[in-house]
mmCIF file of C-alpha atoms and ligand atoms in Angstrom:
data_model
loop_
_atom_site.group_PDB
_atom_site.id
_atom_site.type_symbol
_atom_site.label_atom_id
_atom_site.label_comp_id
_atom_site.label_asym_id
_atom_site.label_seq_id
_atom_site.Cartn_x
_atom_site.Cartn_y
_atom_site.Cartn_z
ATOM 1 C CA UNK E 1 -10.471 -0.163 18.823
ATOM 2 C CA UNK E 2 -7.445 -1.778 17.184
ATOM 3 C CA UNK E 3 -4.429 0.532 16.760
ATOM 4 C CA UNK E 4 -1.522 0.175 14.351
ATOM 5 C CA UNK E 5 1.861 1.785 13.927
ATOM 6 C CA UNK E 6 1.240 1.543 10.199
ATOM 7 C CA UNK E 7 -1.877 0.503 8.324
ATOM 8 C CA UNK E 8 -1.691 -0.087 4.570
ATOM 9 C CA UNK E 9 -4.891 0.489 2.623
ATOM 10 C CA UNK E 10 -5.285 -1.673 -0.499
ATOM 11 C CA UNK E 11 -3.933 -5.150 -1.264
ATOM 12 C CA UNK E 12 -2.564 -4.996 -4.795
ATOM 13 C CA UNK E 13 0.868 -4.368 -6.360
ATOM 14 C CA UNK E 14 1.761 -1.336 -4.233
ATOM 15 C CA UNK E 15 0.045 -2.368 -0.987
ATOM 16 C CA UNK E 16 1.301 -5.943 -0.899
ATOM 17 C CA UNK E 17 4.848 -4.942 -1.897
ATOM 18 C CA UNK E 18 4.882 -2.428 0.955
ATOM 19 C CA UNK E 19 3.511 -5.052 3.398
ATOM 20 C CA UNK E 20 6.091 -7.693 2.378
ATOM 21 C CA UNK E 21 9.049 -5.377 2.993
ATOM 22 C CA UNK E 22 7.676 -4.065 6.295
ATOM 23 C CA UNK E 23 6.923 -7.666 7.310
ATOM 24 C CA UNK E 24 10.462 -8.743 6.455
ATOM 25 C CA UNK E 25 11.818 -6.138 8.900
ATOM 26 C CA UNK E 26 9.750 -7.121 11.930
ATOM 27 C CA UNK E 27 12.576 -8.972 13.676
ATOM 28 C CA UNK E 28 14.905 -5.955 13.485
ATOM 29 C CA UNK E 29 15.306 -4.114 16.810
ATOM 30 C CA UNK E 30 13.810 -0.879 15.452
ATOM 31 C CA UNK E 31 10.675 -2.647 14.147
ATOM 32 C CA UNK E 32 10.231 -5.415 16.707
ATOM 33 C CA UNK E 33 7.406 -3.797 18.655
ATOM 34 C CA UNK E 34 5.644 -2.257 15.700
ATOM 35 C CA UNK E 35 2.157 -3.324 14.756
ATOM 36 C CA UNK E 36 1.659 -3.471 11.000
ATOM 37 C CA UNK E 37 -1.641 -4.107 9.249
ATOM 38 C CA UNK E 38 -3.021 -4.176 5.727
ATOM 39 C CA UNK E 39 -6.597 -3.841 4.546
ATOM 40 C CA UNK E 40 -6.471 -6.397 1.758
ATOM 41 C CA UNK E 41 -9.386 -5.185 -0.343
ATOM 42 C CA UNK E 42 -8.720 -6.395 -3.910
ATOM 43 C CA UNK E 43 -11.994 -6.152 -5.800
ATOM 44 C CA UNK E 44 -11.192 -2.770 -7.352
ATOM 45 C CA UNK E 45 -7.625 -3.661 -8.399
ATOM 46 C CA UNK E 46 -6.502 -2.970 -11.962
ATOM 47 C CA UNK E 47 -4.825 -6.393 -11.737
ATOM 48 C CA UNK E 48 -8.190 -8.206 -11.761
ATOM 49 C CA UNK E 49 -8.352 -8.020 -15.582
ATOM 50 C CA UNK E 50 -4.651 -7.820 -16.367
ATOM 51 C CA UNK E 51 -2.406 -10.344 -18.084
ATOM 52 C CA UNK E 52 1.206 -9.609 -17.196
ATOM 53 C CA UNK E 53 3.631 -10.449 -19.983
ATOM 54 C CA UNK E 54 6.311 -7.851 -19.275
ATOM 55 C CA UNK E 55 7.138 -8.199 -15.591
ATOM 56 C CA UNK E 56 10.508 -9.614 -14.524
ATOM 57 C CA UNK E 57 10.080 -13.074 -13.001
ATOM 58 C CA UNK E 58 6.481 -13.614 -14.162
ATOM 59 C CA UNK E 59 5.884 -16.344 -16.760
ATOM 60 C CA UNK E 60 4.135 -15.300 -19.997
ATOM 61 C CA UNK E 61 0.370 -15.385 -19.516
ATOM 62 C CA UNK E 62 0.493 -14.694 -15.766
ATOM 63 C CA UNK E 63 -2.912 -13.431 -14.686
ATOM 64 C CA UNK E 64 -3.123 -10.406 -12.396
ATOM 65 C CA UNK E 65 -5.860 -12.179 -10.422
ATOM 66 C CA UNK E 66 -3.425 -15.036 -9.671
ATOM 67 C CA UNK E 67 -0.834 -12.564 -8.391
ATOM 68 C CA UNK E 68 -3.444 -11.015 -6.091
ATOM 69 C CA UNK E 69 -4.329 -14.437 -4.616
ATOM 70 C CA UNK E 70 -0.728 -15.639 -4.381
ATOM 71 C CA UNK E 71 0.392 -12.313 -2.866
ATOM 72 C CA UNK E 72 -1.939 -12.770 0.092
ATOM 73 C CA UNK E 73 -0.721 -16.348 0.583
ATOM 74 C CA UNK E 74 2.923 -15.201 0.417
ATOM 75 C CA UNK E 75 2.289 -12.545 3.074
ATOM 76 C CA UNK E 76 0.446 -15.056 5.291
ATOM 77 C CA UNK E 77 3.087 -17.748 5.100
ATOM 78 C CA UNK E 78 6.265 -15.630 5.149
ATOM 79 C CA UNK E 79 5.257 -12.728 7.404
ATOM 80 C CA UNK E 80 2.319 -13.830 9.555
ATOM 81 C CA UNK E 81 2.906 -10.986 12.032
ATOM 82 C CA UNK E 82 1.494 -8.549 9.467
ATOM 83 C CA UNK E 83 -2.195 -8.376 10.345
ATOM 84 C CA UNK E 84 -4.418 -8.871 7.318
ATOM 85 C CA UNK E 85 -7.872 -7.323 7.414
ATOM 86 C CA UNK E 86 -10.021 -8.813 4.686
ATOM 87 C CA UNK E 87 -13.544 -8.108 3.465
ATOM 88 C CA UNK E 88 -13.423 -4.481 4.561
ATOM 89 C CA UNK E 89 -13.365 -1.299 2.523
ATOM 90 C CA UNK E 90 -12.186 2.053 3.859
ATOM 91 C CA UNK E 91 -14.892 4.693 3.724
ATOM 92 C CA UNK E 92 -13.278 7.623 5.529
ATOM 93 C CA UNK E 93 -10.062 8.864 7.082
ATOM 94 C CA UNK E 94 -9.723 11.528 9.764
ATOM 95 C CA UNK E 95 -6.393 12.919 10.947
ATOM 96 C CA UNK E 96 -6.437 14.372 14.454
ATOM 97 C CA UNK E 97 -3.004 15.460 15.658
ATOM 98 C CA UNK E 98 -0.630 12.497 15.497
ATOM 99 C CA UNK E 99 -3.397 9.940 15.231
ATOM 100 C CA UNK E 100 -5.327 8.863 12.153
ATOM 101 C CA UNK E 101 -8.784 7.256 12.366
ATOM 102 C CA UNK E 102 -9.656 4.846 9.582
ATOM 103 C CA UNK E 103 -13.317 3.931 9.211
ATOM 104 C CA UNK E 104 -14.249 0.914 7.137
ATOM 105 C CA UNK E 105 -17.684 -0.430 6.240
ATOM 106 C CA UNK E 106 -17.356 -2.677 9.337
ATOM 107 C CA UNK E 107 -14.863 -1.257 11.869
ATOM 108 C CA UNK E 108 -12.930 1.702 13.141
ATOM 109 C CA UNK E 109 -9.115 1.588 13.434
ATOM 110 C CA UNK E 110 -6.426 3.987 14.615
ATOM 111 C CA UNK E 111 -2.942 4.310 13.149
ATOM 112 C CA UNK E 112 0.111 6.520 13.527
ATOM 113 C CA UNK E 113 0.867 6.135 9.819
ATOM 114 C CA UNK E 114 -1.196 5.010 6.855
ATOM 115 C CA UNK E 115 -0.136 4.066 3.320
ATOM 116 C CA UNK E 116 -2.842 4.681 0.735
ATOM 117 C CA UNK E 117 -2.545 2.417 -2.316
ATOM 118 C CA UNK E 118 -6.102 2.608 -3.640
ATOM 119 C CA UNK E 119 -7.029 2.936 -7.292
ATOM 120 C CA UNK E 120 -6.903 6.226 -9.223
ATOM 121 C CA UNK E 121 -10.604 6.151 -10.135
ATOM 122 C CA UNK E 122 -12.598 9.245 -9.120
ATOM 123 C CA UNK E 123 -15.531 7.485 -7.439
ATOM 124 C CA UNK E 124 -13.103 5.429 -5.332
ATOM 125 C CA UNK E 125 -11.750 8.412 -3.441
ATOM 126 C CA UNK E 126 -11.963 7.975 0.318
ATOM 127 C CA UNK E 127 -13.801 10.631 2.346
ATOM 128 C CA UNK E 128 -11.322 12.883 4.117
ATOM 129 C CA UNK E 129 -8.798 12.812 1.268
ATOM 130 C CA UNK E 130 -10.692 15.103 -1.120
ATOM 131 C CA UNK E 131 -8.467 18.138 -0.482
ATOM 132 C CA UNK E 132 -5.397 16.223 -1.755
ATOM 133 C CA UNK E 133 -6.959 15.075 -5.037
ATOM 134 C CA UNK E 134 -5.544 16.436 -8.311
ATOM 135 C CA UNK E 135 -5.859 15.178 -11.916
ATOM 136 C CA UNK E 136 -3.557 12.244 -12.681
ATOM 137 C CA UNK E 137 -0.600 13.621 -14.676
ATOM 138 C CA UNK E 138 0.683 10.415 -16.310
ATOM 139 C CA UNK E 139 -2.532 8.673 -17.404
ATOM 140 C CA UNK E 140 -4.187 10.057 -20.586
ATOM 141 C CA UNK E 141 -6.585 12.872 -19.568
ATOM 142 C CA UNK E 142 -9.481 11.207 -21.389
ATOM 143 C CA UNK E 143 -9.477 8.490 -18.717
ATOM 144 C CA UNK E 144 -10.196 11.147 -16.056
ATOM 145 C CA UNK E 145 -8.077 9.529 -13.316
ATOM 146 C CA UNK E 146 -6.861 11.191 -10.124
ATOM 147 C CA UNK E 147 -3.846 11.093 -7.820
ATOM 148 C CA UNK E 148 -3.149 12.369 -4.313
ATOM 149 C CA UNK E 149 -0.844 15.374 -4.227
ATOM 150 C CA UNK E 150 2.349 14.331 -2.485
ATOM 151 C CA UNK E 151 6.027 15.074 -2.064
ATOM 152 C CA UNK E 152 8.177 11.924 -2.243
ATOM 153 C CA UNK E 153 5.079 9.818 -1.426
ATOM 154 C CA UNK E 154 4.134 11.934 1.617
ATOM 155 C CA UNK E 155 0.666 13.497 1.430
ATOM 156 C CA UNK E 156 0.650 14.910 4.976
ATOM 157 C CA UNK E 157 2.418 13.956 8.199
ATOM 158 C CA UNK E 158 1.733 10.246 8.737
ATOM 159 C CA UNK E 159 -0.138 9.870 5.427
ATOM 160 C CA UNK E 160 1.816 8.159 2.646
ATOM 161 C CA UNK E 161 0.600 7.281 -0.838
ATOM 162 C CA UNK E 162 2.027 4.591 -3.150
ATOM 163 C CA UNK E 163 1.268 3.038 -6.528
ATOM 164 C CA UNK E 164 -0.639 4.580 -9.403
ATOM 165 C CA UNK E 165 -2.598 6.877 -7.090
ATOM 166 C CA UNK E 166 0.743 8.473 -6.131
ATOM 167 C CA UNK E 167 0.917 9.791 -9.711
ATOM 168 C CA UNK E 168 3.063 7.110 -11.318
ATOM 169 C CA UNK E 169 2.391 5.581 -14.745
ATOM 170 C CA UNK E 170 0.341 2.428 -14.555
ATOM 171 C CA UNK E 171 2.822 -0.463 -14.826
ATOM 172 C CA UNK E 172 2.998 -3.304 -12.329
ATOM 173 C CA UNK E 173 6.734 -2.902 -11.612
ATOM 174 C CA UNK E 174 6.408 0.844 -11.031
ATOM 175 C CA UNK E 175 3.476 0.408 -8.609
ATOM 176 C CA UNK E 176 5.243 -2.395 -6.728
ATOM 177 C CA UNK E 177 8.471 -0.352 -6.569
ATOM 178 C CA UNK E 178 6.601 2.631 -5.219
ATOM 179 C CA UNK E 179 5.087 0.509 -2.408
ATOM 180 C CA UNK E 180 8.528 -0.926 -1.649
ATOM 181 C CA UNK E 181 10.057 2.558 -1.540
ATOM 182 C CA UNK E 182 7.476 3.784 0.973
ATOM 183 C CA UNK E 183 8.177 0.712 3.146
ATOM 184 C CA UNK E 184 11.899 1.522 3.247
ATOM 185 C CA UNK E 185 11.137 5.190 3.980
ATOM 186 C CA UNK E 186 9.066 4.132 7.000
ATOM 187 C CA UNK E 187 11.771 1.695 8.134
ATOM 188 C CA UNK E 188 14.401 4.426 7.761
ATOM 189 C CA UNK E 189 12.316 6.704 9.987
ATOM 190 C CA UNK E 190 11.868 3.962 12.617
ATOM 191 C CA UNK E 191 15.637 3.357 12.411
ATOM 192 C CA UNK E 192 16.433 6.944 13.511
ATOM 193 C CA UNK E 193 17.012 8.181 9.956
ATOM 194 C CA UNK E 194 19.630 5.547 9.075
ATOM 195 C CA UNK E 195 18.899 4.460 5.500
ATOM 196 C CA UNK E 196 17.419 0.993 5.759
ATOM 197 C CA UNK E 197 17.087 -1.920 3.336
ATOM 198 C CA UNK E 198 16.159 -5.473 4.238
ATOM 199 C CA UNK E 199 18.330 -8.040 2.426
ATOM 200 C CA UNK E 200 18.651 -11.786 2.896
ATOM 201 C CA UNK E 201 21.829 -13.576 1.906
ATOM 202 C CA UNK E 202 22.393 -17.163 0.755
ATOM 203 C CA UNK E 203 23.828 -19.087 3.729
HETATM 204 C C1 FAD J 301 -6.526 -4.520 -18.266
HETATM 205 C C2 FAD J 301 -5.194 -4.146 -17.657
HETATM 206 C C3 FAD J 301 -4.055 -4.749 -18.130
HETATM 207 C C4 FAD J 301 -2.802 -4.434 -17.580
HETATM 208 N N1 FAD J 301 -1.687 -5.040 -18.068
HETATM 209 C C5 FAD J 301 -0.471 -4.728 -17.552
HETATM 210 C C6 FAD J 301 0.710 -5.316 -18.053
HETATM 211 O O1 FAD J 301 0.668 -6.135 -18.982
HETATM 212 N N2 FAD J 301 1.893 -4.980 -17.491
HETATM 213 C C7 FAD J 301 1.987 -4.087 -16.453
HETATM 214 O O2 FAD J 301 3.081 -3.807 -15.966
HETATM 215 N N3 FAD J 301 0.879 -3.488 -15.961
HETATM 216 C C8 FAD J 301 -0.340 -3.783 -16.491
HETATM 217 N N4 FAD J 301 -1.463 -3.165 -15.993
HETATM 218 C C9 FAD J 301 -1.305 -2.138 -14.949
HETATM 219 C C10 FAD J 301 -1.256 -2.732 -13.536
HETATM 220 O O3 FAD J 301 -2.346 -3.595 -13.314
HETATM 221 C C11 FAD J 301 -1.296 -1.561 -12.527
HETATM 222 O O4 FAD J 301 -0.239 -0.670 -12.804
HETATM 223 C C12 FAD J 301 -1.187 -2.031 -11.073
HETATM 224 O O5 FAD J 301 -2.218 -2.929 -10.766
HETATM 225 C C13 FAD J 301 -1.267 -0.832 -10.143
HETATM 226 O O6 FAD J 301 -1.169 -1.298 -8.829
HETATM 227 P P1 FAD J 301 -1.661 -0.408 -7.600
HETATM 228 O O7 FAD J 301 -1.367 -1.202 -6.382
HETATM 229 O O8 FAD J 301 -1.134 0.973 -7.722
HETATM 230 O O9 FAD J 301 -3.242 -0.232 -7.812
HETATM 231 P P2 FAD J 301 -4.406 -1.279 -8.029
HETATM 232 O O10 FAD J 301 -3.928 -2.535 -8.634
HETATM 233 O O11 FAD J 301 -5.487 -0.559 -8.780
HETATM 234 O O12 FAD J 301 -4.896 -1.595 -6.565
HETATM 235 C C14 FAD J 301 -5.626 -0.720 -5.772
HETATM 236 C C15 FAD J 301 -6.076 -1.522 -4.551
HETATM 237 O O13 FAD J 301 -6.794 -0.711 -3.628
HETATM 238 C C16 FAD J 301 -7.985 -1.385 -3.242
HETATM 239 N N5 FAD J 301 -8.966 -0.368 -2.843
HETATM 240 C C17 FAD J 301 -9.613 0.521 -3.617
HETATM 241 N N6 FAD J 301 -10.456 1.270 -2.872
HETATM 242 C C18 FAD J 301 -10.320 0.840 -1.596
HETATM 243 C C19 FAD J 301 -10.897 1.239 -0.363
HETATM 244 N N7 FAD J 301 -11.791 2.213 -0.281
HETATM 245 N N8 FAD J 301 -10.531 0.588 0.774
HETATM 246 C C20 FAD J 301 -9.596 -0.419 0.730
HETATM 247 N N9 FAD J 301 -9.011 -0.812 -0.412
HETATM 248 C C21 FAD J 301 -9.371 -0.203 -1.561
HETATM 249 C C22 FAD J 301 -8.395 -2.151 -4.489
HETATM 250 O O14 FAD J 301 -9.343 -3.173 -4.243
HETATM 251 C C23 FAD J 301 -7.037 -2.671 -4.943
HETATM 252 O O15 FAD J 301 -6.637 -3.842 -4.298
HETATM 253 C C24 FAD J 301 -2.710 -3.458 -16.543
HETATM 254 C C25 FAD J 301 -3.885 -2.861 -16.072
HETATM 255 C C26 FAD J 301 -5.103 -3.180 -16.625
HETATM 256 C C27 FAD J 301 -6.340 -2.480 -16.128
#
């Protein structure tokens, strides 16, 4: 069974943003031996039908579906050490002590930490997470969406949540920022609590 230090679940704005920042840190001493993976399921992403005309850096008319495709390519080419698991959907999660088991429709994985970035739709909730589900506070109640109860993106020890399912309003930049924030929280923990950002500088 494949084991990860961190496994991200969901390959959209929050999940891919988290994976890119973790990937960009993999040459740092505190992250060098870490194994990072992402389950890049994208079918249920809100981005599939979105046109993004209000996101910094995106040209008018940018399709969400293009960003999903390009995001995977960017992760592959820039940070190939991040293991991408495609064509799998998580069906259940079980936390036993310090280890988390993640069952997909095809495989079983283990991880020390997981980052849940799935959609806020009720039927999409993964088995094992039911006790953390509460009504979504920032999406109109008529839409009947849910979030995972958390404190600063932490649901339980080793279980992080990011993106709209963390309770944030549904805007691309907010979801991406939330995924990025969780990545830097994990890096800070790996770096003995020293606040960590990954910046590149023009040579
Ligand atoms: C029609 C529409 C138009 C929009 N237009 C704009 C706009 O103009 N500007 C803007 O800022 N925002 C817009 N948005 C909002 C934006 O798309 C969302 O805020 C953003 O996609 C949220 O990202 P996320 O990563 O939190 O969740 P999502 O994009 O919903 O991604 C969730 C991910 O989890 C995966 N997943 C779900 N279940 C599982 C599972 N069991 N196992 C593994 N993976 C799973 C999904 O396939 C998906 O990849 C729009 C949304 C819609 C629906």
